[in-house]
XYZ file of C-alpha atoms in Angstrom:
156
model
C 56.607 -25.136 21.696
C 55.766 -28.748 20.728
C 52.230 -28.468 22.182
C 51.459 -25.228 20.299
C 52.672 -26.789 16.998
C 50.470 -29.932 17.555
C 47.400 -27.703 18.394
C 47.983 -25.682 15.066
C 48.269 -28.765 13.104
C 45.053 -30.303 14.623
C 43.049 -27.061 14.522
C 42.137 -27.368 10.792
C 40.863 -31.060 11.409
C 39.061 -30.091 14.569
C 37.276 -27.133 12.558
C 36.349 -29.631 9.774
C 34.955 -32.084 12.251
C 32.789 -29.469 13.930
C 31.543 -28.186 10.621
C 30.590 -31.798 9.498
C 28.640 -32.162 12.799
C 26.698 -28.987 12.139
C 25.838 -30.047 8.671
C 24.550 -33.393 9.770
C 22.466 -31.664 12.496
C 24.218 -33.464 15.377
C 25.202 -30.095 17.062
C 21.775 -29.893 18.662
C 20.001 -27.854 15.691
C 17.350 -29.888 14.150
C 15.332 -28.561 11.223
C 12.203 -30.142 10.801
C 10.399 -29.608 7.610
C 6.562 -29.548 8.072
C 4.528 -29.216 4.865
C 1.260 -27.369 5.228
C -1.769 -29.802 5.521
C -4.107 -27.643 3.575
C -7.082 -30.019 3.904
C -6.820 -30.220 7.763
C -6.711 -26.483 7.895
C -9.861 -26.096 5.617
C -11.584 -28.520 7.868
C -10.706 -26.569 11.099
C -11.227 -22.850 9.714
C -15.093 -23.296 9.653
C -15.016 -24.008 13.485
C -13.712 -20.443 13.850
C -16.496 -19.331 11.485
C -19.178 -20.866 13.456
C -17.863 -19.413 16.818
C -17.657 -15.913 15.074
C -21.215 -16.328 13.771
C -22.418 -17.327 17.232
C -20.832 -14.218 18.703
C -22.224 -11.954 15.987
C -25.758 -13.046 16.669
C -25.264 -11.187 19.979
C -24.791 -7.917 17.940
C -27.483 -6.028 16.464
C -27.106 -6.302 12.583
C -27.498 -2.563 12.410
C -24.303 -2.268 14.452
C -22.117 -4.652 12.301
C -20.324 -1.714 10.755
C -19.457 -0.328 14.129
C -16.214 -2.060 15.153
C -16.226 -1.222 18.645
C -19.412 -3.403 19.073
C -17.743 -6.495 18.105
C -13.891 -5.968 18.016
C -13.496 -8.617 20.807
C -15.217 -11.222 18.742
C -13.347 -10.383 15.570
C -10.047 -10.671 17.499
C -11.048 -13.973 18.964
C -11.953 -15.097 15.371
C -8.461 -13.902 13.999
C -6.498 -15.594 16.655
C -8.507 -18.833 16.093
C -7.819 -18.680 12.365
C -4.128 -18.288 13.124
C -4.090 -20.946 15.722
C -5.789 -23.491 13.263
C -3.451 -22.642 10.446
C -0.424 -23.099 12.707
C -1.843 -26.300 14.165
C -2.018 -27.688 10.476
C 1.523 -26.587 9.826
C 0.530 -23.808 7.643
C 1.846 -20.147 7.847
C -0.734 -17.501 8.625
C -1.886 -15.712 6.760
C -1.968 -17.706 3.656
C -4.219 -17.635 0.548
C -6.697 -20.295 1.797
C -7.035 -18.589 5.151
C -7.413 -15.192 3.443
C -10.133 -16.501 1.119
C -12.070 -17.863 4.180
C -11.607 -14.646 6.134
C -12.754 -12.710 2.966
C -15.862 -14.848 2.814
C -16.750 -14.061 6.380
C -16.138 -10.326 5.638
C -18.441 -10.586 2.498
C -21.175 -12.363 4.888
C -21.028 -9.542 7.788
C -19.493 -6.438 6.455
C -20.426 -6.142 2.832
C -22.741 -3.255 3.463
C -20.259 -1.275 5.505
C -18.658 0.772 2.701
C -19.649 4.156 2.313
C -20.495 5.067 -1.260
C -20.230 8.830 -0.982
C -17.565 10.187 1.182
C -18.336 13.805 2.094
C -15.264 15.837 2.639
C -15.429 19.126 4.417
C -13.106 22.037 4.971
C -12.232 22.774 8.477
C -13.758 25.937 10.052
C -12.082 29.209 8.720
C -10.251 29.733 12.158
C -8.442 26.576 11.869
C -7.844 26.926 8.202
C -6.327 30.275 8.553
C -4.121 29.175 11.346
C -2.866 26.279 9.396
C -1.932 28.370 6.632
C -0.406 31.213 8.564
C 1.879 29.104 10.662
C 4.109 27.858 7.981
C 4.147 31.084 6.240
C 5.277 32.982 9.251
C 7.811 30.352 10.285
C 9.314 30.483 6.608
C 9.576 34.256 6.784
C 11.101 34.104 10.201
C 13.746 31.558 9.087
C 14.683 33.680 6.049
C 15.076 36.726 8.185
C 17.215 34.709 10.531
C 19.426 33.440 7.781
C 19.961 36.935 6.213
C 20.663 38.500 9.640
C 23.226 35.878 10.473
C 24.903 36.090 7.078
C 25.339 39.932 7.531
C 26.762 39.391 10.963
C 29.103 36.528 10.228
C 32.169 38.558 11.532
C 30.572 38.206 15.109
C 29.657 34.689 14.938
C 33.032 33.344 13.841
């Protein structure tokens, strides 16, 4: 009995002591605050741009709008910008990295937008099928509900 009373009295003191340790960071959890070094990041990002430029020289400029021609190069470029931003203790994407990537997009992909999008109806067979399936299903569901509501004495 005496031991349990002593434990009850010392429990709040022990909890306060553990709480104090956690607040001081002595419990094994260390928070390190790293501020983003934007100037270092801005120095390193052009390296990624130069590498991407070298890779894009291998692709014919007429194929720059075909993503399958350079997807691996673009993936490497994206990973490089992320790696360099993280090495400068900056999150990615951030406004500076985004503006750098936008500049690369303007340089290589500015002519890739289509001015006139030409929308086309599907062939008549497909269009009729796409219209009739929901109509038939709706009618079938209505008939099933009406039939079941008339036969409620059997279903209960």
